[in-house]
Each structure stands twice: as C-alpha cells, then as structure tokens.
Amino acid sequence: MTAVVRLTLPTRLVLNALLEAQEREMYGFELRILTDLPGPTIHQILARLETRGWATSRWEDRAPGGRPLRRYYQLTPDGAAQARTVLAQRGAVSASPPTPPPGHASTPDGPPSTRTTPPIRTTGHTRNGDTHHG
C-alpha cells in the first residue's frame, strides 16, 4: 500500500494535469505551463509523488538542438487510481480560470481578470520598528 500524499491545491493541480495526459509522459516545464505553478513547487510535488510510488520518472537519452535533458514523469497505474479516488473525494481542480457566473458583466476587452492583486497595507512602521512619517 502506498502512503497518503498531501493534497494541497498545487498537488491537486499537478495530479489533475498528469491524469489528463495519463497515456504520455510530461516534463516539468510542460506541467508549469499547464498549472501556472512555479517550477520548484512542481518539482517538489513530483518528488513526493515519486517517493510514494504514485509516479515514475526517467531522463531522456538525448536532447535535440543542444537543449538541456528533460526528466519525464508519469503516474503509475496505482498512482493514477489513487489520484482519481482522492480527487473525486476532494474535488478535481483545473488550472483554467473559472467561468464567470451568468449575467456577470464583462469589460469591452473580455471577461474581468480572475486574478486580483490585494491592496498594499501600510502600517506606518519600517522594518527596524521605527515609525515612518511621510
């Protein structure tokens, strides 16, 4: 029996992408594009999945055009089955932006951005504890 994998949102995004491409291997940058997650996060998740037996990896033999070698990942049959089970229990996720609700107003340039930047909060304190007056 394989160990339980921590199911953070990034882990669920990676599992979902690997399940969608189950019949082929994927490399880290490809997963980065599909999930919009940073490379180090993806590689930590892939390492955990591989350690727990949910995924396998291999290095390619030769890289065309002199590019760096790629490491390809794929879910194991047991990992794919367990991923389907836990994603069904926890809810599958998608890296694509959510569809706006019916009647939601769109801007002339298309739907509003799904990502918002939180406002910057100023506390009046600087790093060393002195208050900033300005």
C-alpha atoms as a printed R data frame, in Angstrom:
    type eleno elety resid chain resno       x      y       z
1   ATOM     1    CA   MET     A     1   0.000  0.000   0.000
2   ATOM     2    CA   THR     A     2   1.300  3.460  -0.848
3   ATOM     3    CA   ALA     A     3   1.487  6.326   1.578
4   ATOM     4    CA   VAL     A     4  -1.007  9.148   1.598
5   ATOM     5    CA   VAL     A     5   0.008 12.197  -0.443
6   ATOM     6    CA   ARG     A     6  -0.643 15.649   0.985
7   ATOM     7    CA   LEU     A     7  -3.351 17.170  -1.176
8   ATOM     8    CA   THR     A     8  -2.646 20.853  -1.317
9   ATOM     9    CA   LEU     A     9  -4.178 22.803  -4.188
10  ATOM    10    CA   PRO     A    10  -0.859 22.724  -6.124
11  ATOM    11    CA   THR     A    11  -0.644 18.933  -5.650
12  ATOM    12    CA   ARG     A    12  -4.182 18.547  -6.933
13  ATOM    13    CA   LEU     A    13  -3.360 20.713  -9.977
14  ATOM    14    CA   VAL     A    14  -0.325 18.558 -10.804
15  ATOM    15    CA   LEU     A    15  -2.261 15.315 -10.279
16  ATOM    16    CA   ASN     A    16  -5.069 16.565 -12.497
17  ATOM    17    CA   ALA     A    17  -2.631 17.514 -15.282
18  ATOM    18    CA   LEU     A    18  -0.877 14.135 -15.054
19  ATOM    19    CA   LEU     A    19  -4.210 12.310 -15.134
20  ATOM    20    CA   GLU     A    20  -5.345 14.230 -18.208
21  ATOM    21    CA   ALA     A    21  -2.167 13.148 -20.002
22  ATOM    22    CA   GLN     A    22  -2.078  9.685 -18.468
23  ATOM    23    CA   GLU     A    23  -1.072  7.901 -21.656
24  ATOM    24    CA   ARG     A    24   2.055 10.019 -22.114
25  ATOM    25    CA   GLU     A    25   4.910 11.354 -20.067
26  ATOM    26    CA   MET     A    26   5.196 15.016 -19.141
27  ATOM    27    CA   TYR     A    27   8.188 17.130 -18.168
28  ATOM    28    CA   GLY     A    28   8.349 19.836 -15.510
29  ATOM    29    CA   PHE     A    29   8.122 22.907 -17.739
30  ATOM    30    CA   GLU     A    30   5.108 21.433 -19.515
31  ATOM    31    CA   LEU     A    31   3.421 20.997 -16.113
32  ATOM    32    CA   ARG     A    32   4.444 24.538 -15.222
33  ATOM    33    CA   ILE     A    33   2.615 25.889 -18.260
34  ATOM    34    CA   LEU     A    34  -0.483 23.778 -17.612
35  ATOM    35    CA   THR     A    35  -0.750 24.510 -13.886
36  ATOM    36    CA   ASP     A    36   0.685 28.044 -13.706
37  ATOM    37    CA   LEU     A    37   2.754 26.928 -10.703
38  ATOM    38    CA   PRO     A    38   6.423 27.807 -10.128
39  ATOM    39    CA   GLY     A    39   8.981 25.211 -11.180
40  ATOM    40    CA   PRO     A    40  10.338 24.470  -7.691
41  ATOM    41    CA   THR     A    41   6.812 23.795  -6.413
42  ATOM    42    CA   ILE     A    42   6.118 21.385  -9.261
43  ATOM    43    CA   HIS     A    43   9.387 19.526  -8.762
44  ATOM    44    CA   GLN     A    44   8.815 19.160  -5.013
45  ATOM    45    CA   ILE     A    45   5.364 17.709  -5.712
46  ATOM    46    CA   LEU     A    46   6.740 15.348  -8.364
47  ATOM    47    CA   ALA     A    47   9.473 14.180  -5.990
48  ATOM    48    CA   ARG     A    48   6.866 13.434  -3.289
49  ATOM    49    CA   LEU     A    49   4.659 11.574  -5.769
50  ATOM    50    CA   GLU     A    50   7.620  9.540  -6.954
51  ATOM    51    CA   THR     A    51   8.818  8.759  -3.417
52  ATOM    52    CA   ARG     A    52   5.358  7.488  -2.514
53  ATOM    53    CA   GLY     A    53   5.089  5.335  -5.625
54  ATOM    54    CA   TRP     A    54   2.408  7.403  -7.353
55  ATOM    55    CA   ALA     A    55   4.694  8.479 -10.222
56  ATOM    56    CA   THR     A    56   7.786  7.355 -12.082
57  ATOM    57    CA   SER     A    57  10.357  9.416 -13.915
58  ATOM    58    CA   ARG     A    58  13.110  8.986 -16.451
59  ATOM    59    CA   TRP     A    59  15.703 11.225 -18.056
60  ATOM    60    CA   GLU     A    60  15.617 11.466 -21.834
61  ATOM    61    CA   ASP     A    61  18.615  9.941 -23.634
62  ATOM    62    CA   ARG     A    62  19.454 12.866 -25.902
63  ATOM    63    CA   ALA     A    63  18.228 16.411 -26.188
64  ATOM    64    CA   PRO     A    64  17.734 17.700 -29.726
65  ATOM    65    CA   GLY     A    65  19.318 21.003 -30.621
66  ATOM    66    CA   GLY     A    66  21.623 21.066 -27.599
67  ATOM    67    CA   ARG     A    67  18.902 21.944 -25.080
68  ATOM    68    CA   PRO     A    68  19.209 20.505 -21.554
69  ATOM    69    CA   LEU     A    69  17.962 16.970 -20.964
70  ATOM    70    CA   ARG     A    70  14.369 16.668 -19.774
71  ATOM    71    CA   ARG     A    71  13.111 14.490 -16.979
72  ATOM    72    CA   TYR     A    72   9.770 12.942 -17.868
73  ATOM    73    CA   TYR     A    73   7.118 11.978 -15.305
74  ATOM    74    CA   GLN     A    74   4.087  9.730 -15.478
75  ATOM    75    CA   LEU     A    75   1.642  8.410 -12.910
76  ATOM    76    CA   THR     A    76   1.928  4.713 -12.111
77  ATOM    77    CA   PRO     A    77  -1.258  2.656 -12.595
78  ATOM    78    CA   ASP     A    78  -1.704  2.556  -8.797
79  ATOM    79    CA   GLY     A    79  -0.920  6.275  -8.528
80  ATOM    80    CA   ALA     A    80  -3.445  7.114 -11.232
81  ATOM    81    CA   ALA     A    81  -6.131  5.044  -9.485
82  ATOM    82    CA   GLN     A    82  -5.397  6.668  -6.132
83  ATOM    83    CA   ALA     A    83  -5.257 10.140  -7.702
84  ATOM    84    CA   ARG     A    84  -8.690  9.608  -9.260
85  ATOM    85    CA   THR     A    85 -10.056  8.463  -5.900
86  ATOM    86    CA   VAL     A    86  -8.669 11.358  -3.855
87  ATOM    87    CA   LEU     A    87  -9.549 13.957  -6.481
88  ATOM    88    CA   ALA     A    88 -13.099 12.620  -6.566
89  ATOM    89    CA   GLN     A    89 -13.258 12.883  -2.761
90  ATOM    90    CA   ARG     A    90 -11.607 16.300  -2.554
91  ATOM    91    CA   GLY     A    91 -12.869 17.689  -5.828
92  ATOM    92    CA   ALA     A    92 -10.902 17.901  -9.026
93  ATOM    93    CA   VAL     A    93  -9.336 21.216  -9.890
94  ATOM    94    CA   SER     A    94  -8.404 22.881 -13.111
95  ATOM    95    CA   ALA     A    95  -5.695 25.373 -13.904
96  ATOM    96    CA   SER     A    96  -8.012 27.190 -16.293
97  ATOM    97    CA   PRO     A    97  -9.756 30.289 -14.966
98  ATOM    98    CA   PRO     A    98 -13.286 29.822 -13.687
99  ATOM    99    CA   THR     A    99 -16.201 30.744 -15.926
100 ATOM   100    CA   PRO     A   100 -17.972 33.911 -14.786
101 ATOM   101    CA   PRO     A   101 -21.482 33.350 -13.446
102 ATOM   102    CA   PRO     A   102 -24.434 34.003 -15.787
103 ATOM   103    CA   GLY     A   103 -25.212 37.692 -16.095
104 ATOM   104    CA   HIS     A   104 -21.731 38.701 -14.963
105 ATOM   105    CA   ALA     A   105 -20.699 41.890 -16.737
106 ATOM   106    CA   SER     A   106 -17.620 41.715 -18.920
107 ATOM   107    CA   THR     A   107 -15.419 44.577 -19.920
108 ATOM   108    CA   PRO     A   108 -15.219 45.522 -23.627
109 ATOM   109    CA   ASP     A   109 -11.806 43.793 -23.736
110 ATOM   110    CA   GLY     A   110 -13.197 40.497 -22.446
111 ATOM   111    CA   PRO     A   111 -14.015 38.999 -19.075
112 ATOM   112    CA   PRO     A   112 -12.571 40.608 -15.962
113 ATOM   113    CA   SER     A   113  -9.310 39.235 -14.674
114 ATOM   114    CA   THR     A   114  -9.636 36.200 -12.441
115 ATOM   115    CA   ARG     A   115  -6.575 37.250 -10.506
116 ATOM   116    CA   THR     A   116  -6.613 40.245  -8.282
117 ATOM   117    CA   THR     A   117  -3.760 41.857  -6.500
118 ATOM   118    CA   PRO     A   118  -4.542 42.549  -2.860
119 ATOM   119    CA   PRO     A   119  -4.152 46.159  -1.794
120 ATOM   120    CA   ILE     A   120  -0.874 47.090  -0.170
121 ATOM   121    CA   ARG     A   121  -1.369 47.682   3.523
122 ATOM   122    CA   THR     A   122   0.811 50.231   5.169
123 ATOM   123    CA   THR     A   123   1.236 50.087   8.890
124 ATOM   124    CA   GLY     A   124   3.384 53.151   9.330
125 ATOM   125    CA   HIS     A   125   6.245 51.009  10.631
126 ATOM   126    CA   THR     A   126   9.544 50.328   8.982
127 ATOM   127    CA   ARG     A   127  11.487 47.138   9.200
128 ATOM   128    CA   ASN     A   128  13.522 48.191  12.234
129 ATOM   129    CA   GLY     A   129  10.441 49.218  14.195
130 ATOM   130    CA   ASP     A   130  10.747 52.983  13.731
131 ATOM   131    CA   THR     A   131   7.562 54.621  12.573
132 ATOM   132    CA   HIS     A   132   7.567 56.212   9.189
133 ATOM   133    CA   HIS     A   133   6.063 59.657   8.910
134 ATOM   134    CA   GLY     A   134   5.710 60.801   5.455
